[in-house]
mmCIF file of C-alpha atoms in Angstrom:
data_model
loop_
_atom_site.group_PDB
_atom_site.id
_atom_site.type_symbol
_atom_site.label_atom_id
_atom_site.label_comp_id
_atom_site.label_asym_id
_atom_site.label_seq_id
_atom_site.Cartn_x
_atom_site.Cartn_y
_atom_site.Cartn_z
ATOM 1 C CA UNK U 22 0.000 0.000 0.000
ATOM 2 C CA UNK U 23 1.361 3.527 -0.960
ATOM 3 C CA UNK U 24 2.190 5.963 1.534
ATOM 4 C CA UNK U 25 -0.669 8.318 0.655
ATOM 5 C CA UNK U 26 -3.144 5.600 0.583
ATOM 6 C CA UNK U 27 -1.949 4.366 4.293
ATOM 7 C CA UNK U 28 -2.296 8.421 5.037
ATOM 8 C CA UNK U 29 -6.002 8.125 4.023
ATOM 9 C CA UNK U 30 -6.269 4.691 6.031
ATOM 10 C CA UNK U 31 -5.015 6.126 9.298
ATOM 11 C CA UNK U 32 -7.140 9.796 8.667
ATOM 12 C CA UNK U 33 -10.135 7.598 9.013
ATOM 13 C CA UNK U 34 -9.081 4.859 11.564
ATOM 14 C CA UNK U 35 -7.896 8.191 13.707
ATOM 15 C CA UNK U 36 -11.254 9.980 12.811
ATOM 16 C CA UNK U 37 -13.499 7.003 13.920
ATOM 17 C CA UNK U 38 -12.534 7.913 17.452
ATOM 18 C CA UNK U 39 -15.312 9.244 17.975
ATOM 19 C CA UNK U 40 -18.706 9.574 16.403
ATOM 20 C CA UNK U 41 -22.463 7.600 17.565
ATOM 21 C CA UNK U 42 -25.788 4.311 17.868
ATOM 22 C CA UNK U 43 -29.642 2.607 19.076
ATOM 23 C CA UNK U 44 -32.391 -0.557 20.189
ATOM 24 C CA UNK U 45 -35.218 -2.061 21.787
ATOM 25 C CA UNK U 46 -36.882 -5.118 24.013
ATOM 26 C CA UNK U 47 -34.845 -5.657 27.193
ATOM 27 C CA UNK U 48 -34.538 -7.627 30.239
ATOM 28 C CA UNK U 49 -34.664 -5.963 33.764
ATOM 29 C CA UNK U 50 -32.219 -2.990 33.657
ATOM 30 C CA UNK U 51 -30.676 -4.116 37.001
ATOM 31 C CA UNK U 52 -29.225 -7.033 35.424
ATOM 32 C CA UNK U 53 -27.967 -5.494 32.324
ATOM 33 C CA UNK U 54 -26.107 -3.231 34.147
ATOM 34 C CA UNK U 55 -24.195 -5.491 36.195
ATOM 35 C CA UNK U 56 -23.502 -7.549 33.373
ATOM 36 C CA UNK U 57 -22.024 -4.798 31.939
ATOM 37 C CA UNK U 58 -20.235 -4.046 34.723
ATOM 38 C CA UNK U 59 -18.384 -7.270 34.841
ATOM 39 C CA UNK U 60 -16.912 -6.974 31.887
ATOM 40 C CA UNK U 61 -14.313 -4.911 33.663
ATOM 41 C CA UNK U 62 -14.820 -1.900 31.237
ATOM 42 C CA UNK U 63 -15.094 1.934 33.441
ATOM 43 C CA UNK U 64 -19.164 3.331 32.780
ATOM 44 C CA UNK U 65 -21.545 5.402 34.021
ATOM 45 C CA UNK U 66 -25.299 4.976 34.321
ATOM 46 C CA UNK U 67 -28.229 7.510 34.355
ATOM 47 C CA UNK U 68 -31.414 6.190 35.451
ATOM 48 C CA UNK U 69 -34.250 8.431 33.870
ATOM 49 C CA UNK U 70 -38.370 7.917 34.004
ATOM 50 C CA UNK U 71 -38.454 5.255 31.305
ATOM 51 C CA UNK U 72 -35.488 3.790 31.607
ATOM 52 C CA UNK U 73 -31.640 2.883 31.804
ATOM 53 C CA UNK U 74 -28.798 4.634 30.063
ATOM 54 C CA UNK U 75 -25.250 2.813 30.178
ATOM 55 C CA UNK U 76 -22.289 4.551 29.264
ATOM 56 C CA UNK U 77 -19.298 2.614 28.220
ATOM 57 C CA UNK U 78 -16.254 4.685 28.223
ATOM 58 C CA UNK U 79 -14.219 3.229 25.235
ATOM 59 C CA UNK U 80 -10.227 3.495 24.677
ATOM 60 C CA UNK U 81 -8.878 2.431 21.473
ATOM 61 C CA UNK U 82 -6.177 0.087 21.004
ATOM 62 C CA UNK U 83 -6.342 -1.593 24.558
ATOM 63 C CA UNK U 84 -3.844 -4.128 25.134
ATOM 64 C CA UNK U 85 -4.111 -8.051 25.705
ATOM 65 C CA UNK U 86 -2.344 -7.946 28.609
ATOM 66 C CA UNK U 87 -5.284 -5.424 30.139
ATOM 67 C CA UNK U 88 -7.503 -8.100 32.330
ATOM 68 C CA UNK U 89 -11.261 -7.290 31.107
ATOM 69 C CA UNK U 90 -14.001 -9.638 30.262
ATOM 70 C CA UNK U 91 -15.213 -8.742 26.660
ATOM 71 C CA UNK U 92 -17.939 -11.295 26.735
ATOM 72 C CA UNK U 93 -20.024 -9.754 29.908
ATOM 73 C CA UNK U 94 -20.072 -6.414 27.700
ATOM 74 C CA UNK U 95 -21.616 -8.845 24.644
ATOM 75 C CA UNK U 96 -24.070 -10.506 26.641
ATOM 76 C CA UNK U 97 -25.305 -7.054 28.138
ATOM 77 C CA UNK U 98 -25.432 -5.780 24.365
ATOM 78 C CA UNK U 99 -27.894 -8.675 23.806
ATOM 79 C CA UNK U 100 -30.447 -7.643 26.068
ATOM 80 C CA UNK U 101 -30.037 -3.843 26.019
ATOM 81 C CA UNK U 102 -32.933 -2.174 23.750
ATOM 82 C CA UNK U 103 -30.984 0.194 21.861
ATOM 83 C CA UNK U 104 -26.999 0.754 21.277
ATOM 84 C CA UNK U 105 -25.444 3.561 20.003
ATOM 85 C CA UNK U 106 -22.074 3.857 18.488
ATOM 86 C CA UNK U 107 -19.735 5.933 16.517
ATOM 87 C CA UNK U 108 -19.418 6.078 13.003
ATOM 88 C CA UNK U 109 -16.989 6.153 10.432
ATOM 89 C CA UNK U 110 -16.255 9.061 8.000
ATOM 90 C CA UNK U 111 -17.640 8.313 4.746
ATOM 91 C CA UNK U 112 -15.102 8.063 2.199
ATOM 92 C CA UNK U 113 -15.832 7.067 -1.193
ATOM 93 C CA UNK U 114 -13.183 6.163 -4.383
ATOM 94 C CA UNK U 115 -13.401 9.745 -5.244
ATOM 95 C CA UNK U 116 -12.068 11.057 -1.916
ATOM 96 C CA UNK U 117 -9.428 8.539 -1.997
ATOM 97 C CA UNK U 118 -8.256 9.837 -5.598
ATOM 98 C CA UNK U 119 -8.378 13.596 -4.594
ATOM 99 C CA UNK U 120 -6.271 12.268 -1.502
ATOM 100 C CA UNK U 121 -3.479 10.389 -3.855
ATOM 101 C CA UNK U 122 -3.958 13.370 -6.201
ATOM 102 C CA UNK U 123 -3.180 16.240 -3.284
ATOM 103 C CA UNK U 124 -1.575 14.087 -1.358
ATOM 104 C CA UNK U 125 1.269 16.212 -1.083
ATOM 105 C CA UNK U 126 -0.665 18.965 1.067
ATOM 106 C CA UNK U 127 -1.524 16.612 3.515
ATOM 107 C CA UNK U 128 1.796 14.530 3.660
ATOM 108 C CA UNK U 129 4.415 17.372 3.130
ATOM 109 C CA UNK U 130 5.434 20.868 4.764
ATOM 110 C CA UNK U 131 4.705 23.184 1.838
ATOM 111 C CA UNK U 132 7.253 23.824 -0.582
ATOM 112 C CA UNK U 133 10.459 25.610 0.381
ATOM 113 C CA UNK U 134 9.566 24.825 3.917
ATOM 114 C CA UNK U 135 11.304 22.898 6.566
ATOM 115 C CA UNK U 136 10.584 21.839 10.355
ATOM 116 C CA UNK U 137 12.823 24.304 11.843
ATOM 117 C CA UNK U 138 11.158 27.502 9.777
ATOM 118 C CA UNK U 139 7.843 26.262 12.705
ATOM 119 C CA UNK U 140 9.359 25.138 15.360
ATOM 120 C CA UNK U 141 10.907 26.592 18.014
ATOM 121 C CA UNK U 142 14.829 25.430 18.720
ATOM 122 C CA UNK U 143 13.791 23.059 21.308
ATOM 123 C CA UNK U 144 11.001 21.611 19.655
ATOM 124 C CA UNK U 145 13.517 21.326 16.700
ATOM 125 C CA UNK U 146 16.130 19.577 18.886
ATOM 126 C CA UNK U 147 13.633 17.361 20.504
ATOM 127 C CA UNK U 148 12.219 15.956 17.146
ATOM 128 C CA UNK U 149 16.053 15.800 15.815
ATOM 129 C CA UNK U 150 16.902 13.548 18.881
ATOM 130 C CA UNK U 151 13.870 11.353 17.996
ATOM 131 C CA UNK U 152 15.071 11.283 14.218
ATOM 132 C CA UNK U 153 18.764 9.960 15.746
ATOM 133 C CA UNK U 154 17.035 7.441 17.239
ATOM 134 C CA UNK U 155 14.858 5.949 14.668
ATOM 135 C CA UNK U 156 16.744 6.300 11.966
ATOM 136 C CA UNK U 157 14.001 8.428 10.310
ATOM 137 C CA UNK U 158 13.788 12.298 8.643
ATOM 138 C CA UNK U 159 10.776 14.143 9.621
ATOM 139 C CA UNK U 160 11.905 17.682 8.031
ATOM 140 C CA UNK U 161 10.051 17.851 4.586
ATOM 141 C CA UNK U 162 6.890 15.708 6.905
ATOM 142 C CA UNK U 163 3.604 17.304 7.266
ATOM 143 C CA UNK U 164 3.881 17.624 11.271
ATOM 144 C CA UNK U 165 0.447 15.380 11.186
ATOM 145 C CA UNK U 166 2.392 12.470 9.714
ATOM 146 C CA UNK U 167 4.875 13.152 11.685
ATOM 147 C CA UNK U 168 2.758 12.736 14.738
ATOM 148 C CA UNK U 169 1.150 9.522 13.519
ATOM 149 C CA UNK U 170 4.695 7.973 12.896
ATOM 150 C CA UNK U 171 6.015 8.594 16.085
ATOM 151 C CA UNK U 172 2.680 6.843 17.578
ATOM 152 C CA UNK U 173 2.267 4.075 15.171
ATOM 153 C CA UNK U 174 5.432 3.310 14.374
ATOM 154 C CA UNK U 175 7.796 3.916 16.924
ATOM 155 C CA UNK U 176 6.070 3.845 19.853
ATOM 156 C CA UNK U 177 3.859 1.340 18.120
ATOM 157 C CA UNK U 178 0.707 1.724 20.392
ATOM 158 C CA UNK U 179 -2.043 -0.414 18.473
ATOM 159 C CA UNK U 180 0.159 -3.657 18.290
ATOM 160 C CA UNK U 181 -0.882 -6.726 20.262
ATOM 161 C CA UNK U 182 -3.985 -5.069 20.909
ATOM 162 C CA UNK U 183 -7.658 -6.205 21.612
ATOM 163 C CA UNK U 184 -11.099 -5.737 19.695
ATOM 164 C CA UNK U 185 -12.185 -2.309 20.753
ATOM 165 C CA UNK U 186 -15.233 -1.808 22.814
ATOM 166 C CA UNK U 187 -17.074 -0.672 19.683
ATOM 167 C CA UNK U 188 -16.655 -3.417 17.919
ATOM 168 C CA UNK U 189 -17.302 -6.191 20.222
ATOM 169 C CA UNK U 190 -20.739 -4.346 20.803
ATOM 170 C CA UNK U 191 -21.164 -3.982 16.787
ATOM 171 C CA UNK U 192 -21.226 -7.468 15.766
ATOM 172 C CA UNK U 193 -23.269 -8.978 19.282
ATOM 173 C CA UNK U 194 -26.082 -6.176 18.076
ATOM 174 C CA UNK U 195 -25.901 -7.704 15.076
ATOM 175 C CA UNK U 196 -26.142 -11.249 16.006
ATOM 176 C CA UNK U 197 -28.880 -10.376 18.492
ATOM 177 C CA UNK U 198 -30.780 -8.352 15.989
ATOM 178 C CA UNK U 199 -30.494 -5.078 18.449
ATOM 179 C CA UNK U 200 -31.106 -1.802 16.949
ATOM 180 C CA UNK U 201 -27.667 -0.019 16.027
ATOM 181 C CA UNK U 202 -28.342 4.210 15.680
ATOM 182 C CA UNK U 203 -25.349 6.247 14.523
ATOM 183 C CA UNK U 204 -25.130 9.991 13.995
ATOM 184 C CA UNK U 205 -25.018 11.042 10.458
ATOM 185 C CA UNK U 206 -21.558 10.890 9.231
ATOM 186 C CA UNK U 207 -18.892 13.433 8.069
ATOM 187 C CA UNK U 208 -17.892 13.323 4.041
ATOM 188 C CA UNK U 209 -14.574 12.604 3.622
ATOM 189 C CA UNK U 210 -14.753 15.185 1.281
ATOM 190 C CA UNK U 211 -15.312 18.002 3.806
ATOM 191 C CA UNK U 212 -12.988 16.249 6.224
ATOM 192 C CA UNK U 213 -9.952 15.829 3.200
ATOM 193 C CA UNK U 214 -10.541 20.047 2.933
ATOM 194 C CA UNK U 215 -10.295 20.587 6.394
ATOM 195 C CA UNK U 216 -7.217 19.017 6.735
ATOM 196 C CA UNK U 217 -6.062 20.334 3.772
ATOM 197 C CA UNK U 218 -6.966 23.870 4.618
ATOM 198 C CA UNK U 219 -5.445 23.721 7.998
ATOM 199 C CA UNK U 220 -2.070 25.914 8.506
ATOM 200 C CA UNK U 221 1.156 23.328 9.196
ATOM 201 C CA UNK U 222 1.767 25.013 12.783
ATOM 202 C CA UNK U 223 -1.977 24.178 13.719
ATOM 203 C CA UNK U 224 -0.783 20.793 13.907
ATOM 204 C CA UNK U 225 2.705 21.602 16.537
ATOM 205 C CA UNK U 226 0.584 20.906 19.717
ATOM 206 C CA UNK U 227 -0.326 17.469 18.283
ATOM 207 C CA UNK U 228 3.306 16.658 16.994
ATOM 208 C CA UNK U 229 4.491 17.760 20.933
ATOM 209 C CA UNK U 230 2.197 15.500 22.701
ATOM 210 C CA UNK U 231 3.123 12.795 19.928
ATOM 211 C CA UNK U 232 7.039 13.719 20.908
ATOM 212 C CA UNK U 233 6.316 13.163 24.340
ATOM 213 C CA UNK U 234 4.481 10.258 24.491
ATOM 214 C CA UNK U 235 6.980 8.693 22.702
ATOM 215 C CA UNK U 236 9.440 10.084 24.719
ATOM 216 C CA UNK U 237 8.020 8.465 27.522
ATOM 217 C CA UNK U 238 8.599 4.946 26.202
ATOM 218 C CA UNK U 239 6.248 1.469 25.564
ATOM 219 C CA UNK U 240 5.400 1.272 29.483
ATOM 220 C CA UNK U 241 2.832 3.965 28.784
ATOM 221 C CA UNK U 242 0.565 1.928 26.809
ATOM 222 C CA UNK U 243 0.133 -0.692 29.365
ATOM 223 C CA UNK U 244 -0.314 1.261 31.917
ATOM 224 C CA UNK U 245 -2.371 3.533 30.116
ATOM 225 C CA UNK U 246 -4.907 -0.076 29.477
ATOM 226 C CA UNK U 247 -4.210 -0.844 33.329
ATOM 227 C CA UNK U 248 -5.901 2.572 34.629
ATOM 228 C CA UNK U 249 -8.738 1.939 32.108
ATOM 229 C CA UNK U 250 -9.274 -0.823 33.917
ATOM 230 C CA UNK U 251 -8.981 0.225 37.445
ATOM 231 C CA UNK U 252 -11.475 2.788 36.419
ATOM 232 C CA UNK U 253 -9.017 5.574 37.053
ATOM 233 C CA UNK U 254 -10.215 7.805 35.027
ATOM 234 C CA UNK U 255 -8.358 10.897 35.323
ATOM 235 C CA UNK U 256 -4.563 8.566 35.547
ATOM 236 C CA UNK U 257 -6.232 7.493 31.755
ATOM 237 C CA UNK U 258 -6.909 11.116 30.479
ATOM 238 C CA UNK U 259 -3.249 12.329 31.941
ATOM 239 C CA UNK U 260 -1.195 9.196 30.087
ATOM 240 C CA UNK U 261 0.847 10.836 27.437
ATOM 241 C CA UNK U 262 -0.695 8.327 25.154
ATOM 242 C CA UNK U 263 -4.445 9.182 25.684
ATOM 243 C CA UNK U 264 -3.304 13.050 25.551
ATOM 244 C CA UNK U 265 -1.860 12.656 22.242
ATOM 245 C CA UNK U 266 -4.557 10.616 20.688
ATOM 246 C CA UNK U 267 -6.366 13.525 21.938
ATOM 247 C CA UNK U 268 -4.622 16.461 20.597
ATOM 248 C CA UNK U 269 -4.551 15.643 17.156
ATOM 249 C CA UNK U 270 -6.665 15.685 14.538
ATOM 250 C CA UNK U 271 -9.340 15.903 14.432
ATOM 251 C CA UNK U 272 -10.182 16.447 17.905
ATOM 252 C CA UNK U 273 -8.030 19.510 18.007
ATOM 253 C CA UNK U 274 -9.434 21.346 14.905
ATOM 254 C CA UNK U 275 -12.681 23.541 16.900
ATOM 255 C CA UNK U 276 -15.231 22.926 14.204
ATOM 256 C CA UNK U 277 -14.971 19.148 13.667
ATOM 257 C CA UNK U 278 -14.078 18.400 17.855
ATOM 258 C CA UNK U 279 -16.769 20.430 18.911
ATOM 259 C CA UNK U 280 -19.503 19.045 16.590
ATOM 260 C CA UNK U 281 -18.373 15.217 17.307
ATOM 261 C CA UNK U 282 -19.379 16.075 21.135
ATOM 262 C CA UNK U 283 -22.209 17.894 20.443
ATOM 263 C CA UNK U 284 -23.309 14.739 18.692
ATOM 264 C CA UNK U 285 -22.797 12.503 21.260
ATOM 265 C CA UNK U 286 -24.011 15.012 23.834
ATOM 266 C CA UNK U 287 -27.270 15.053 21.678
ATOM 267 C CA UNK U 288 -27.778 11.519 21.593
ATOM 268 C CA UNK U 289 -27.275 10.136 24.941
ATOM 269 C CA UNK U 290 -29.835 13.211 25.719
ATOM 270 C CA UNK U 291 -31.966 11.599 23.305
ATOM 271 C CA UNK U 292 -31.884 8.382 24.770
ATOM 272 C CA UNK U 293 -33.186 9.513 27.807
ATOM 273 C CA UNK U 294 -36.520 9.677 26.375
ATOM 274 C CA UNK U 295 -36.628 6.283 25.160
ATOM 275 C CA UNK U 296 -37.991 3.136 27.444
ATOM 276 C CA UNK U 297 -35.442 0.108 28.182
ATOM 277 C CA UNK U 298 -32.276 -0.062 28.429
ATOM 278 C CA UNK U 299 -29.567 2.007 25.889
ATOM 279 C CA UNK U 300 -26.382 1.042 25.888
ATOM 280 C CA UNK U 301 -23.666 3.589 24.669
ATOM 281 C CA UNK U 302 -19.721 3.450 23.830
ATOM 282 C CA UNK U 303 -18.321 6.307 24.032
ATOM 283 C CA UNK U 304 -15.193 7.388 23.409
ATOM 284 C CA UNK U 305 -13.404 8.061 26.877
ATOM 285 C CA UNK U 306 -11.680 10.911 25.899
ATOM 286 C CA UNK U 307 -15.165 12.443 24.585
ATOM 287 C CA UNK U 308 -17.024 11.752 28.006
ATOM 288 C CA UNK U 309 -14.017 12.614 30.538
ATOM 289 C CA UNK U 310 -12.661 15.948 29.603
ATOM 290 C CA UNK U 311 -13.501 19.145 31.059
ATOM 291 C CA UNK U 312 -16.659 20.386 29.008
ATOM 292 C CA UNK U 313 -17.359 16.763 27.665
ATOM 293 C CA UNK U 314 -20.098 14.806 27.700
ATOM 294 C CA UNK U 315 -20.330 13.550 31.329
ATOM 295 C CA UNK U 316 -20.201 17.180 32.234
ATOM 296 C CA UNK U 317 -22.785 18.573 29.683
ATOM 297 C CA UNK U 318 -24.961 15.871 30.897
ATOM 298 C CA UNK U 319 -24.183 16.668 34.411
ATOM 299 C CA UNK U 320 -25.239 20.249 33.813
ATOM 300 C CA UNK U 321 -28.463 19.069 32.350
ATOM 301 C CA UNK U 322 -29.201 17.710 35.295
ATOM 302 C CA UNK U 323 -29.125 14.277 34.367
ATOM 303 C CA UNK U 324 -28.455 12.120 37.742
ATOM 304 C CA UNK U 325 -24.609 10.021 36.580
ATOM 305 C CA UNK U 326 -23.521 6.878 38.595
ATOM 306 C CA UNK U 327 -20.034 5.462 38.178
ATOM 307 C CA UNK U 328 -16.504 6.581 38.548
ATOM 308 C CA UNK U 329 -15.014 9.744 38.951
ATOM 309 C CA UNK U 330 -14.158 11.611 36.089
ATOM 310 C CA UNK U 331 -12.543 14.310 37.309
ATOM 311 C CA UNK U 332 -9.324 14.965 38.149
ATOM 312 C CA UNK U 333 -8.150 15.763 42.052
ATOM 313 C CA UNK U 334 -7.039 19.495 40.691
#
């Protein structure tokens, strides 16, 4: 596969962090719930007048040495009424030509352009050490590829890795023949301009959190899985990993970011006037920050169960 075409790949395996899903006949909310629970995943409930809203905070690319029990979340997904889930930017063969065709706007500084003519000396020096030690040039790089190199490649996050949360729920509503909603989705189109509007230093603050996560070495990503686990929320949302998965694109650009949590925001709100059980996965990162979805809801009034979100500060 080309290096453009991998570019296109990982814009839309990045972008599917985060957007929504729902169903119908359950069994007694109690007991979905705990079945849920035991699946070792951290989420929140809301109880409203009709019924049961289960949030499951999703991280992507959890390790197999994190202890959880997958199947509890699939037989909960069996009985809920509804799911909702995220969805995937729509590409079609078109985008992916205008991508191979323009490729160089999202792969490559512009022309006549280097790192150093963005970044400051010690952002220069950092990413030159990194470059020493990989044995890799990142000067001409778009500091988005950049970004995803480091990640991917060299700290190498999403190897030996487990079935995300969305996906285990995906094919047990299937199987079960529960109703799947999703938001409508972006055009790849529209999400190919944005990125190919944006200005190369709009993308430094994702290319330092990709420095120092990598920085920070491979014990990061376990024990980024092992406070997902322990539901420690706010140890998850401080891990240099889960910050830099956070800071780049396209959480980072204010349009796109903003309208992915208003979506979720808008659906779980939905949900709340629907009978049964609704079972949500959520990206963490969406539901934990400051402003996110937990606290929108929160300020709505809606009455959240589970662990703590925020941090001690």
């Amino acid at each position: 596969m080309s290096p453009r075409l991998r570019f296109a790949t990982a814009c839309a395996a990045v972008f599917a962090l985060g957007v929504p899903a729902i169903a119908q006949a359950p069994s007694a909310p109690h007991e979905i719930v705990v079945t849920a629970q035991r699946s070792g995943a951290p989420m929140w409930t809301i109880d409203t007048p009709t019924g049961t809203i289960i949030l499951v905070g999703e991280i992507r690319a959890v390790p197999k040495s994190t202890p959880w029990q997958p199947d509890r979340l699939k037989e909960a997904t069996a009985e809920a009424s509804r799911v909702i889930l995220r969805a995937s930017p729509k590409f079609s063969p078109g985008d992916v030509l205008r991508l191979i065709f323009r490729g160089g706007s999202f792969t490559k500084l512009p022309d006549g352009s280097v790192a150093a003519d963005y970044l400051t000396p010690g952002q220069r020096t950092r990413l030159a050490a990194l470059e020493a030690k990989y044995d890799v040039k990142y000067d001409r790089r778009s500091f988005l590829m950049s970004s995803f190199d480091l990640l991917a490649r060299r700290l190498d996050f999403d190897d030996d890795t487990t079935k995300d949360a969305t996906d285990i729920v995906r094919k047990a509503a299937d199987r079960a023949d529960v109703p799947i909603t999703r938001p409508e989705r972006f055009r790849g189109e529209d999400l190919l301009d944005d990125l190919a509007e944006a200005e190369p230093a709009s993308h430094i603050p994702c290319l330092e959190a990709a420095m120092s996560a990598t920085e920070a070495g491979q014990d990061i990503v376990e024990a980024r899985g092992n406070a997902w686990r322990k539901f420690d929320v706010p140890a998850v949302m401080a891990n240099p990993l889960e910050i830099a998965l956070g800071t780049c694109w396209p959480w980072a650009d204010d349009d796109l970011g903003d309208e992915i949590r208003d979506q979720w925001t808008g659906m779980i709100a939905d949900a709340a006037r629907d009978s049964g059980v609704t079972l949500a996965v959520v990206p963490l990162r969406v539901l934990a920050e400051q402003d996110g979805v937990l606290d929108q809801l929160e300020a709505r009034e809606f009455a959240i169960s589970g662990p703590d979100w925020r941090s001690p500060s």
